[in-house]
């Protein structure tokens, strides 16, 4: 398992391996803007790319936003959003947030359909350091299409959840600068996207 899940020391080990994401993003953001972002956004399944990004900014006044696989809605019976709509429990050797047994774990993105989440994310949620939101399949697909059409960048469906959350935040207008972790390419998702868009 390549995510920040399981018993100690595995979540810490993977976080430290993934921390290059945040270190490089921090350096690039400072170089391009002269300051830190107001907000950092990443998709969250097990949570490795997100914790890799957040770790570099954890002591800075940067707001964190995690975009989970909201499936048909975090209040529905088909989602993958344990932080937004799960319960505290134990799974795979860790105490964290998990999806209730009556929920069918689902996301349009295969990389987000995990029934739990890394314990550090559960801690971030508990202390209010990060706000986690379930992004529906529909919103993620719309973000996938928008980024592809406007920038020529095809994001992974996982990353499309973060793009969708960033679009929501931009529309709310509370942040001048938003850093989005585009954690993967969408080449692997073209068949799924084509089917969803009826192409």
CSV table of C-alpha atoms in Angstrom, one decimal:
chain,number,residue,atom,x,y,z
A,1,UNK,CA,0.0,0.0,0.0
A,2,UNK,CA,1.6,3.2,-1.1
A,3,UNK,CA,-0.4,5.6,1.0
A,4,UNK,CA,-0.1,7.2,4.5
A,5,UNK,CA,-2.2,4.4,6.1
A,6,UNK,CA,-1.6,1.4,8.4
A,7,UNK,CA,0.2,1.2,11.7
A,8,UNK,CA,3.1,3.3,12.6
A,9,UNK,CA,5.8,3.8,11.2
A,10,UNK,CA,4.2,3.4,7.7
A,11,UNK,CA,2.1,6.6,7.6
A,12,UNK,CA,5.2,8.6,8.7
A,13,UNK,CA,7.5,6.9,6.2
A,14,UNK,CA,5.2,7.5,3.2
A,15,UNK,CA,4.5,11.1,4.3
A,16,UNK,CA,8.3,11.7,4.4
A,17,UNK,CA,8.7,10.1,1.0
A,18,UNK,CA,5.9,12.3,-0.4
A,19,UNK,CA,7.1,15.5,1.3
A,20,UNK,CA,9.1,16.4,-1.8
A,21,UNK,CA,5.7,17.3,-3.4
A,22,UNK,CA,5.2,20.1,-0.8
A,23,UNK,CA,8.8,21.2,-0.6
A,24,UNK,CA,9.0,21.7,-4.4
A,25,UNK,CA,5.6,23.4,-4.5
A,26,UNK,CA,6.6,25.7,-1.7
A,27,UNK,CA,9.8,26.7,-3.4
A,28,UNK,CA,8.1,27.2,-6.8
A,29,UNK,CA,5.3,29.2,-5.3
A,30,UNK,CA,7.7,31.5,-3.4
A,31,UNK,CA,9.8,31.9,-6.6
A,32,UNK,CA,6.8,32.8,-8.8
A,33,UNK,CA,4.8,35.0,-6.4
A,34,UNK,CA,7.1,36.1,-3.7
A,35,UNK,CA,4.9,34.7,-1.0
A,36,UNK,CA,3.0,31.7,0.3
A,37,UNK,CA,-0.4,30.6,-1.0
A,38,UNK,CA,-3.5,31.5,1.0
A,39,UNK,CA,-4.8,28.0,0.5
A,40,UNK,CA,-3.5,24.6,-0.6
A,41,UNK,CA,-5.8,22.0,-2.1
A,42,UNK,CA,-5.3,18.3,-2.7
A,43,UNK,CA,-7.4,15.2,-3.3
A,44,UNK,CA,-7.6,12.7,-0.5
A,45,UNK,CA,-8.1,9.0,-0.7
A,46,UNK,CA,-5.6,7.3,1.6
A,47,UNK,CA,-4.0,10.8,1.7
A,48,UNK,CA,-0.4,10.5,0.6
A,49,UNK,CA,-0.3,13.3,-2.1
A,50,UNK,CA,-2.2,15.6,0.2
A,51,UNK,CA,-0.1,15.1,3.3
A,52,UNK,CA,3.0,15.4,1.1
A,53,UNK,CA,1.8,18.8,0.0
A,54,UNK,CA,0.4,20.0,3.4
A,55,UNK,CA,3.5,18.9,5.4
A,56,UNK,CA,5.7,21.7,3.9
A,57,UNK,CA,3.1,24.3,4.9
A,58,UNK,CA,1.9,22.9,8.3
A,59,UNK,CA,3.5,25.7,10.3
A,60,UNK,CA,2.5,28.4,7.9
A,61,UNK,CA,-0.7,30.5,7.8
A,62,UNK,CA,-1.9,28.5,4.7
A,63,UNK,CA,-5.4,27.0,4.8
A,64,UNK,CA,-5.7,23.4,3.9
A,65,UNK,CA,-8.5,21.9,1.8
A,66,UNK,CA,-8.9,18.2,1.2
A,67,UNK,CA,-11.1,16.9,-1.7
A,68,UNK,CA,-12.5,13.5,-1.0
A,69,UNK,CA,-14.3,11.1,-3.4
A,70,UNK,CA,-17.9,12.3,-2.8
A,71,UNK,CA,-19.4,9.8,-5.3
A,72,UNK,CA,-23.1,10.4,-5.5
A,73,UNK,CA,-22.9,12.8,-2.5
A,74,UNK,CA,-21.2,12.5,0.9
A,75,UNK,CA,-24.7,12.2,2.4
A,76,UNK,CA,-25.6,9.3,0.0
A,77,UNK,CA,-25.0,5.6,0.3
A,78,UNK,CA,-22.3,5.7,-2.4
A,79,UNK,CA,-19.2,7.7,-1.6
A,80,UNK,CA,-15.6,7.5,-0.5
A,81,UNK,CA,-15.5,10.5,2.0
A,82,UNK,CA,-14.7,9.2,5.5
A,83,UNK,CA,-13.5,12.6,6.7
A,84,UNK,CA,-16.6,14.4,5.5
A,85,UNK,CA,-19.1,11.7,6.4
A,86,UNK,CA,-17.5,8.8,8.2
A,87,UNK,CA,-17.0,7.7,11.8
A,88,UNK,CA,-14.0,7.2,14.1
A,89,UNK,CA,-12.9,3.6,14.1
A,90,UNK,CA,-10.0,1.2,13.5
A,91,UNK,CA,-9.1,-0.2,10.1
A,92,UNK,CA,-6.0,-1.9,8.7
A,93,UNK,CA,-4.1,-1.4,12.0
A,94,UNK,CA,-4.8,2.3,12.5
A,95,UNK,CA,-7.3,4.4,14.4
A,96,UNK,CA,-8.8,6.9,11.9
A,97,UNK,CA,-12.0,7.9,10.1
A,98,UNK,CA,-13.8,5.1,8.2
A,99,UNK,CA,-16.8,4.7,6.0
A,100,UNK,CA,-19.8,3.2,7.7
A,101,UNK,CA,-20.7,-0.4,6.8
A,102,UNK,CA,-24.0,0.6,5.2
A,103,UNK,CA,-22.2,2.9,2.7
A,104,UNK,CA,-21.1,1.4,-0.6
A,105,UNK,CA,-17.5,2.8,-1.1
A,106,UNK,CA,-17.6,4.5,-4.5
A,107,UNK,CA,-15.9,7.2,-6.5
A,108,UNK,CA,-15.5,7.8,-10.2
A,109,UNK,CA,-11.8,7.8,-9.4
A,110,UNK,CA,-10.4,4.3,-8.6
A,111,UNK,CA,-7.6,6.0,-6.6
A,112,UNK,CA,-10.0,7.6,-4.1
A,113,UNK,CA,-12.3,4.6,-3.3
A,114,UNK,CA,-10.6,3.6,0.0
A,115,UNK,CA,-12.8,3.0,3.0
A,116,UNK,CA,-10.6,4.9,5.4
A,117,UNK,CA,-7.9,7.6,5.4
A,118,UNK,CA,-4.5,8.2,6.8
A,119,UNK,CA,-4.5,8.9,10.6
A,120,UNK,CA,-2.7,12.3,10.2
A,121,UNK,CA,-5.6,13.5,8.1
A,122,UNK,CA,-8.1,12.4,10.8
A,123,UNK,CA,-6.0,14.4,13.3
A,124,UNK,CA,-6.0,17.4,10.9
A,125,UNK,CA,-9.8,17.2,10.8
A,126,UNK,CA,-10.1,16.8,14.5
A,127,UNK,CA,-8.0,19.9,15.3
A,128,UNK,CA,-9.5,22.0,12.5
A,129,UNK,CA,-6.2,22.3,10.6
A,130,UNK,CA,-7.8,21.1,7.3
A,131,UNK,CA,-11.3,21.3,5.9
A,132,UNK,CA,-12.4,18.1,4.0
A,133,UNK,CA,-15.2,18.1,1.5
A,134,UNK,CA,-16.7,15.3,-0.6
A,135,UNK,CA,-16.6,16.2,-4.2
A,136,UNK,CA,-19.2,14.5,-6.3
A,137,UNK,CA,-18.4,12.4,-9.4
A,138,UNK,CA,-20.3,15.0,-11.4
A,139,UNK,CA,-18.2,18.0,-10.1
A,140,UNK,CA,-14.9,16.1,-10.6
A,141,UNK,CA,-15.8,15.2,-14.2
A,142,UNK,CA,-16.8,18.8,-14.9
A,143,UNK,CA,-13.4,20.0,-13.5
A,144,UNK,CA,-11.6,17.3,-15.5
A,145,UNK,CA,-13.2,18.6,-18.7
A,146,UNK,CA,-12.7,22.3,-17.8
A,147,UNK,CA,-9.0,22.0,-17.1
A,148,UNK,CA,-8.5,19.9,-20.2
A,149,UNK,CA,-10.3,22.4,-22.4
A,150,UNK,CA,-9.0,25.7,-21.0
A,151,UNK,CA,-5.4,24.7,-20.2
A,152,UNK,CA,-4.7,21.6,-22.3
A,153,UNK,CA,-3.8,19.7,-19.2
A,154,UNK,CA,-5.6,16.4,-18.7
A,155,UNK,CA,-5.7,15.7,-14.9
A,156,UNK,CA,-6.2,12.4,-13.3
A,157,UNK,CA,-9.7,11.9,-12.1
A,158,UNK,CA,-8.2,11.9,-8.5
A,159,UNK,CA,-6.7,15.3,-9.1
A,160,UNK,CA,-9.9,16.5,-10.8
A,161,UNK,CA,-11.5,16.4,-7.3
A,162,UNK,CA,-8.9,18.9,-6.1
A,163,UNK,CA,-9.4,21.1,-9.2
A,164,UNK,CA,-13.2,21.0,-8.5
A,165,UNK,CA,-12.6,22.1,-4.9
A,166,UNK,CA,-10.3,24.9,-6.0
A,167,UNK,CA,-12.9,26.1,-8.4
A,168,UNK,CA,-15.4,26.3,-5.5
A,169,UNK,CA,-13.0,28.2,-3.4
A,170,UNK,CA,-12.2,30.6,-6.2
A,171,UNK,CA,-15.9,31.3,-6.7
A,172,UNK,CA,-16.3,31.9,-2.9
A,173,UNK,CA,-13.6,34.6,-3.3
A,174,UNK,CA,-12.0,34.4,0.1
A,175,UNK,CA,-8.5,33.5,-1.2
A,176,UNK,CA,-6.2,35.6,-3.5
A,177,UNK,CA,-3.9,32.6,-4.2
A,178,UNK,CA,-4.8,28.9,-4.3
A,179,UNK,CA,-2.2,26.2,-4.8
A,180,UNK,CA,-3.6,23.0,-6.3
A,181,UNK,CA,-1.7,19.7,-6.2
A,182,UNK,CA,-2.2,18.2,-9.6
A,183,UNK,CA,-1.1,14.8,-8.4
A,184,UNK,CA,-1.5,12.7,-11.6
A,185,UNK,CA,-2.1,12.7,-15.4
A,186,UNK,CA,-5.4,11.7,-16.9
A,187,UNK,CA,-4.0,9.3,-19.6
A,188,UNK,CA,-5.2,6.4,-17.5
A,189,UNK,CA,-8.7,7.8,-17.2
A,190,UNK,CA,-9.5,8.6,-20.8
A,191,UNK,CA,-11.6,5.5,-21.3
A,192,UNK,CA,-13.7,6.3,-18.2
A,193,UNK,CA,-14.0,10.0,-19.2
A,194,UNK,CA,-15.0,9.0,-22.8
A,195,UNK,CA,-17.7,6.8,-21.4
A,196,UNK,CA,-19.0,9.4,-18.9
A,197,UNK,CA,-19.0,12.1,-21.6
A,198,UNK,CA,-20.6,9.7,-24.2
A,199,UNK,CA,-17.7,10.3,-26.7
